[in-house]
Short mmCIF file of C-alpha atoms in Angstrom, two decimals:
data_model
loop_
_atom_site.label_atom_id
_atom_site.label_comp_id
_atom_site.label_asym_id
_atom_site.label_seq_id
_atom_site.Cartn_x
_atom_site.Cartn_y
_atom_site.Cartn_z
CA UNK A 758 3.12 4.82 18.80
CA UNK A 759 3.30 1.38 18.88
CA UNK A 760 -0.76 0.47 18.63
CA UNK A 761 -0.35 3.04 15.62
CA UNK A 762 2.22 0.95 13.92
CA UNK A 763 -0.09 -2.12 14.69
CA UNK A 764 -3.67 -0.52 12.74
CA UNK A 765 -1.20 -0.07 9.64
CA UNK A 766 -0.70 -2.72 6.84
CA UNK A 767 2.72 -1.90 6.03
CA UNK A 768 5.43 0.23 8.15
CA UNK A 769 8.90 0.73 7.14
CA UNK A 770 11.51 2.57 8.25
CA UNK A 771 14.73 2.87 6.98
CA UNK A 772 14.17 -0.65 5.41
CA UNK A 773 17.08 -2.11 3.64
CA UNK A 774 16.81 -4.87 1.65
CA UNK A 775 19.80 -6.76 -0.40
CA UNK A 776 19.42 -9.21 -3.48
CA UNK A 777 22.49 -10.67 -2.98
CA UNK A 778 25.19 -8.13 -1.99
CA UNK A 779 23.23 -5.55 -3.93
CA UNK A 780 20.71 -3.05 -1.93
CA UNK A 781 17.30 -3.79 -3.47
CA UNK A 782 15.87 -1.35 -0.65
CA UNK A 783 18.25 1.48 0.36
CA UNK A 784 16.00 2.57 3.43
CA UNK A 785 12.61 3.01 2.25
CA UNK A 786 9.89 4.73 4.84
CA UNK A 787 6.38 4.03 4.02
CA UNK A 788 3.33 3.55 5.65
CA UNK A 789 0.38 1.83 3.96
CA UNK A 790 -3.37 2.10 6.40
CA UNK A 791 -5.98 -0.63 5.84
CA UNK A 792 -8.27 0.57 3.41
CA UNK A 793 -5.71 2.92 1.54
CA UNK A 794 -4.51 2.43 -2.07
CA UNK A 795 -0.76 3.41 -2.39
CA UNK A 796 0.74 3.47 -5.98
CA UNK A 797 4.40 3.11 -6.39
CA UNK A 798 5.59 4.79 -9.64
CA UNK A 799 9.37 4.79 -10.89
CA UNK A 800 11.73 4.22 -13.63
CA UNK A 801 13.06 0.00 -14.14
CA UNK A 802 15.24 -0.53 -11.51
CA UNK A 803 13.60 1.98 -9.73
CA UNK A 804 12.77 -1.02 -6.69
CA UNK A 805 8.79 -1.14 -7.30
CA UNK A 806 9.03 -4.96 -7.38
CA UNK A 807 11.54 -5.30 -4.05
CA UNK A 808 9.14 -3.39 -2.49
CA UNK A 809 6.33 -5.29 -3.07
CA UNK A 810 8.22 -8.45 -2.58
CA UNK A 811 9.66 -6.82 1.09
CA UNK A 812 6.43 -6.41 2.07
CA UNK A 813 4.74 -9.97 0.93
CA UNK A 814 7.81 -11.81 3.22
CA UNK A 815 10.08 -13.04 -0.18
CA UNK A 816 12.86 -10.78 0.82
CA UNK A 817 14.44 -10.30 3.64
CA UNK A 818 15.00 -6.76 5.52
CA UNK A 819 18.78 -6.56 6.85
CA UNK A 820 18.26 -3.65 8.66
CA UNK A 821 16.06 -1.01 9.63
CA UNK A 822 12.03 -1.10 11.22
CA UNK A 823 9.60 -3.50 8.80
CA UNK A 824 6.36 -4.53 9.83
CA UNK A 825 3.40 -5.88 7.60
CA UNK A 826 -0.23 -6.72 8.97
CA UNK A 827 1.68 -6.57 12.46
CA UNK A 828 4.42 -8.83 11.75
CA UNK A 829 8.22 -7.98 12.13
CA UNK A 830 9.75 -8.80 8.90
CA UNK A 831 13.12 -9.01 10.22
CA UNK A 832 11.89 -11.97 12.44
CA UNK A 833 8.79 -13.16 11.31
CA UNK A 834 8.39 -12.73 7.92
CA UNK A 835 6.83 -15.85 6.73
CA UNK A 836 3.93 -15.22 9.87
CA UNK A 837 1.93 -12.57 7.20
CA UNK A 838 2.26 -14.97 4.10
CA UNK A 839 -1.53 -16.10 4.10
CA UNK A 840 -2.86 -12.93 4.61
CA UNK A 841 -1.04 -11.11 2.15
CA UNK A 842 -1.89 -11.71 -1.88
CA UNK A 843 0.63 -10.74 -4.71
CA UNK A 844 0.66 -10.50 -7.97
CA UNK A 845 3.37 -10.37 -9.94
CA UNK A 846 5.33 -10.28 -13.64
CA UNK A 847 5.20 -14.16 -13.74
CA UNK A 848 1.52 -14.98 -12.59
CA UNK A 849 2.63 -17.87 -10.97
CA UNK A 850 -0.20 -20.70 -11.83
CA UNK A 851 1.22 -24.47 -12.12
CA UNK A 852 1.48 -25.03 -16.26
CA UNK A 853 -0.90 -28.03 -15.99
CA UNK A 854 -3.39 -26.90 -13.97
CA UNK A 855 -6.18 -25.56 -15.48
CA UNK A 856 -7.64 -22.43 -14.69
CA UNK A 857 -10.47 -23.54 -11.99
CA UNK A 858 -7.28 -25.90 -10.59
CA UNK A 859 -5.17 -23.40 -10.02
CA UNK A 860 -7.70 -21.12 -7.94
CA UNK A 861 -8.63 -24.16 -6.07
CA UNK A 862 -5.55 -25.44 -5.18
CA UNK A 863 -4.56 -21.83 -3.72
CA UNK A 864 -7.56 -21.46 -1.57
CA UNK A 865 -7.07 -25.07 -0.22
CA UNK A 866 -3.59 -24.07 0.44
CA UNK A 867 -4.82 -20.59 2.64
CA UNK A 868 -7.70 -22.94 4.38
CA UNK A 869 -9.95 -21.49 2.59
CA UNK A 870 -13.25 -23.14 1.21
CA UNK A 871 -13.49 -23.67 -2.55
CA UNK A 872 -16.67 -22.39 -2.77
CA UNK A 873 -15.45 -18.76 -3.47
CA UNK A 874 -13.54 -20.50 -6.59
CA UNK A 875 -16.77 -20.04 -9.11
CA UNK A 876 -17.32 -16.31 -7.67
CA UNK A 877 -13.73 -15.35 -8.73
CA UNK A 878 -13.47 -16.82 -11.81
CA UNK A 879 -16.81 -15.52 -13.26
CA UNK A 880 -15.33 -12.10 -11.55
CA UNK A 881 -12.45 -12.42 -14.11
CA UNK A 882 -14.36 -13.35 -17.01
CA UNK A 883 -13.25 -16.78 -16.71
CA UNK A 884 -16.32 -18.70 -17.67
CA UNK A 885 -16.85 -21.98 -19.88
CA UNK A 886 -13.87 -23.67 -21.61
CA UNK A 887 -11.60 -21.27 -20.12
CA UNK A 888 -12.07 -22.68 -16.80
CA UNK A 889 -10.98 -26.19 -18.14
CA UNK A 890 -7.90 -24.73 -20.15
CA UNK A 891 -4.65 -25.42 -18.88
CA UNK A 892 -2.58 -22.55 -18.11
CA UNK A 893 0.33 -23.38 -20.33
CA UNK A 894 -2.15 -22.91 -23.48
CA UNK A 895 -3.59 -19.81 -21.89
CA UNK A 896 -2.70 -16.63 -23.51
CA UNK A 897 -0.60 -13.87 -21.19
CA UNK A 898 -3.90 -12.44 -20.56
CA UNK A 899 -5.71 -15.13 -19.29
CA UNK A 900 -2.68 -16.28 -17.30
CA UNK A 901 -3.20 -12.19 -15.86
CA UNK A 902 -6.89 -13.47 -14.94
CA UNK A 903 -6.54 -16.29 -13.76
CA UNK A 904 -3.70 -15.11 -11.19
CA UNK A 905 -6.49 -12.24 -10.31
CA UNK A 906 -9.00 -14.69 -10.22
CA UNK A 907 -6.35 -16.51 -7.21
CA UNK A 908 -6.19 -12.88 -5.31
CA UNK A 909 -10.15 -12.36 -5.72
CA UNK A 910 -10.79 -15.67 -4.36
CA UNK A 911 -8.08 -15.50 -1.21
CA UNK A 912 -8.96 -12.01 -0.37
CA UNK A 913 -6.14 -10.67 1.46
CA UNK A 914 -5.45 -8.52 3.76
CA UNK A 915 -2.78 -6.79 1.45
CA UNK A 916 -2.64 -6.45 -2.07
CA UNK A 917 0.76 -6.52 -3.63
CA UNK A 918 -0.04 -5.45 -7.95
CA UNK A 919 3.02 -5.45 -10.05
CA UNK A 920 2.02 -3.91 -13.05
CA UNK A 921 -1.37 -5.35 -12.30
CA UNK A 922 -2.65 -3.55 -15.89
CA UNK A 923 0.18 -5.14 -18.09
CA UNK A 924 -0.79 -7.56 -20.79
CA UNK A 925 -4.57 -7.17 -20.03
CA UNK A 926 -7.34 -5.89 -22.46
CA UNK A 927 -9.45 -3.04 -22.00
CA UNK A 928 -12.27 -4.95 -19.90
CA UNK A 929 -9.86 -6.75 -18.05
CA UNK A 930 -8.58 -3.52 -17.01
CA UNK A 931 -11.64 -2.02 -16.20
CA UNK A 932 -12.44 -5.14 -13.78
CA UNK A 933 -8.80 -4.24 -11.79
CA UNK A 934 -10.16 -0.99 -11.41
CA UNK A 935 -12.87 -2.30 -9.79
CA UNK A 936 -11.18 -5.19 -8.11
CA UNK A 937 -9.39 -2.62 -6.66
CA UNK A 938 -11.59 -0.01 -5.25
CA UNK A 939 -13.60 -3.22 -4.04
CA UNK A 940 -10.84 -4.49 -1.51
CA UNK A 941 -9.47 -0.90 0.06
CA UNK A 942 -13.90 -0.43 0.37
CA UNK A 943 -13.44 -3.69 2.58
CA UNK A 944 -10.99 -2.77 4.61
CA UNK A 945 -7.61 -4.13 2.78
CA UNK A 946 -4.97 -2.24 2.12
CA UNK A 947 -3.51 -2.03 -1.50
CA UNK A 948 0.00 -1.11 -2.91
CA UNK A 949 0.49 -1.02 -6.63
CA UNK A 950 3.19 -0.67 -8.85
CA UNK A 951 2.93 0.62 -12.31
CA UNK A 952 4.48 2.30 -15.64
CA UNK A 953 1.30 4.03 -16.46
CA UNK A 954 0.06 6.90 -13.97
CA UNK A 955 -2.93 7.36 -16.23
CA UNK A 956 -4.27 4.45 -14.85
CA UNK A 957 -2.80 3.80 -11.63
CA UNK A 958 -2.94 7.61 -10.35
CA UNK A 959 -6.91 7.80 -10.31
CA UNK A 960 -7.26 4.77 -8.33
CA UNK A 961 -4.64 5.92 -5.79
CA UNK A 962 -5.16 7.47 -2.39
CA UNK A 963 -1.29 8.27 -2.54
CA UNK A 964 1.21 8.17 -4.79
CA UNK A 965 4.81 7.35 -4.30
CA UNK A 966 8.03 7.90 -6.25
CA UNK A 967 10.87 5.51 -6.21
CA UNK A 968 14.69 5.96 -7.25
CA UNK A 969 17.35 4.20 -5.91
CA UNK A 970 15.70 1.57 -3.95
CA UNK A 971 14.41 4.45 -1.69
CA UNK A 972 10.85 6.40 -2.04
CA UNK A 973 11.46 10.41 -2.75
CA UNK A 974 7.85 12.11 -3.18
CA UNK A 975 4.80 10.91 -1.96
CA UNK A 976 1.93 13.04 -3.36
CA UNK A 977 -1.66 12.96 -2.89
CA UNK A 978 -3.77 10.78 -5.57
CA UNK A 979 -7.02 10.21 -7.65
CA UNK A 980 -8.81 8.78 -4.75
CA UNK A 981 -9.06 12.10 -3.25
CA UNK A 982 -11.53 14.82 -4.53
CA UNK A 983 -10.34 16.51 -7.94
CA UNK A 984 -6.94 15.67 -7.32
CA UNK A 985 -6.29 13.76 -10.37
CA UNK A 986 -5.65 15.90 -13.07
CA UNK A 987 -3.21 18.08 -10.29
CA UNK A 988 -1.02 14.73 -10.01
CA UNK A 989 -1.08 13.41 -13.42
CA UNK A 990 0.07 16.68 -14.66
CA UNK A 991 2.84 17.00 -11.91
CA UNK A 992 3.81 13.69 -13.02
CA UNK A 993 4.52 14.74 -16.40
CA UNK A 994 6.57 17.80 -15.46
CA UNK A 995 8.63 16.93 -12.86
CA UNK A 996 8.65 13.26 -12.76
CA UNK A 997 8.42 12.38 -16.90
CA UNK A 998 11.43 9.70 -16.27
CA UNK A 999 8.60 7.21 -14.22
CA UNK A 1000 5.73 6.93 -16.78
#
């Protein structure tokens, strides 16, 4: 069991996790493999974003078995940091920086080279002026691109998407799509969150359901032959409180 627990990117069991005295996690089991893409659907308050935040070391687990990339979270939480990339609702890029800045400044602080800064801002769309455009006069969705543009150039291990569609237009959804499919093709694992299963379903090995800071279905998802259309309509019949 335990070399099992060690090939996975995320294993929790009975994971509890408080924001102050309140339970942000109420015991959540999940297992995430490299290469899989898990997306975690559910209603505000639902715990999406604990979970995500659990899992990339910014919360601590109080109780219960919580591992990421083969670290203990309970003890070692801040060991998986570097390896693990998340997005969330604020993108998290320093106001003055510009675009090109920000992406530099987070590969220098992984160790990484800046040559894979050019590579993941053309990947984003990022190209000309944008590049030199600070990202307090960037619009929401270029702040979304840029902070993409940070995850494309660190490549993780484990990608952490809250609402990774939200505030983007139709291209720059397409790329997450792709952006997506790209990193569980190269061996990372991927957990998403999301209020819209019409796009997060179809790229999604699985699909979990979250209520009460716990997850209570896990269903099969549009990465797997002709199951999308099953889900999504599923979904809409017995789960029409998530979307």
């Amino acid at each position: 069991m335990a070399s099992r627990v060690m090939e996975l990117a995320v294993h929790l069991r009975s994971a509890v996790a408080l924001a102050g005295r309140f339970p942000a996690l109420s015991g959540v089991d999940l297992d995430v493999a490299a290469g899989e893409v898990v997306a975690v659907l559910g209603a505000n308050g639902a715990g999406k974003t604990s979970l995500l935040r659990v899992c990339a070391g910014l919360v601590p687990v109080v109780s219960g078995d919580a591992r990421v990339l083969g670290c203990d979270l309970r003890s070692e939480r801040t060991l998986a940091r570097r390896r693990v990339g998340l997005l969330g609702h604020d993108p998290a890029l320093y106001d003055e920086l510009t675009a090109a800045e920000n992406v530099r400044f987070a590969v220098r602080a992984a160790g990484l080279g800046t040559d894979r800064v050019g590579p993941a801002l053309d990947r984003l769309g990022l190209t000309g002026r944008l590049r030199r455009t600070p990202a307090v006069r960037m619009s929401a969705g270029q702040r979304r691109r840029t902070a993409l543009a940070v995850l494309v150039a660190r490549d993780p291990e484990l990608w952490l998407l809250d609402e990774p569609h939200a505030g983007l237009d139709a291209d720059a959804r397409t790329i997450v799509g792709s952006l997506v499919e790209e990193a569980a093709a190269s061996g990372a694992a991927v957990v998403l969150t999301s209020h819209e299963p019409d796009l997060a379903v179809p790229l999604a090995d699985r699909v979990a359901v979250m209520s009460g800071g716990r997850i209570t279905s896990v269903r099969t998802g549009g990465r797997r032959a002709d199951a999308t259309d099953r889900v999504l309509v599923a979904l809409s019949q017995g789960d029409a409180h998530v979307a």
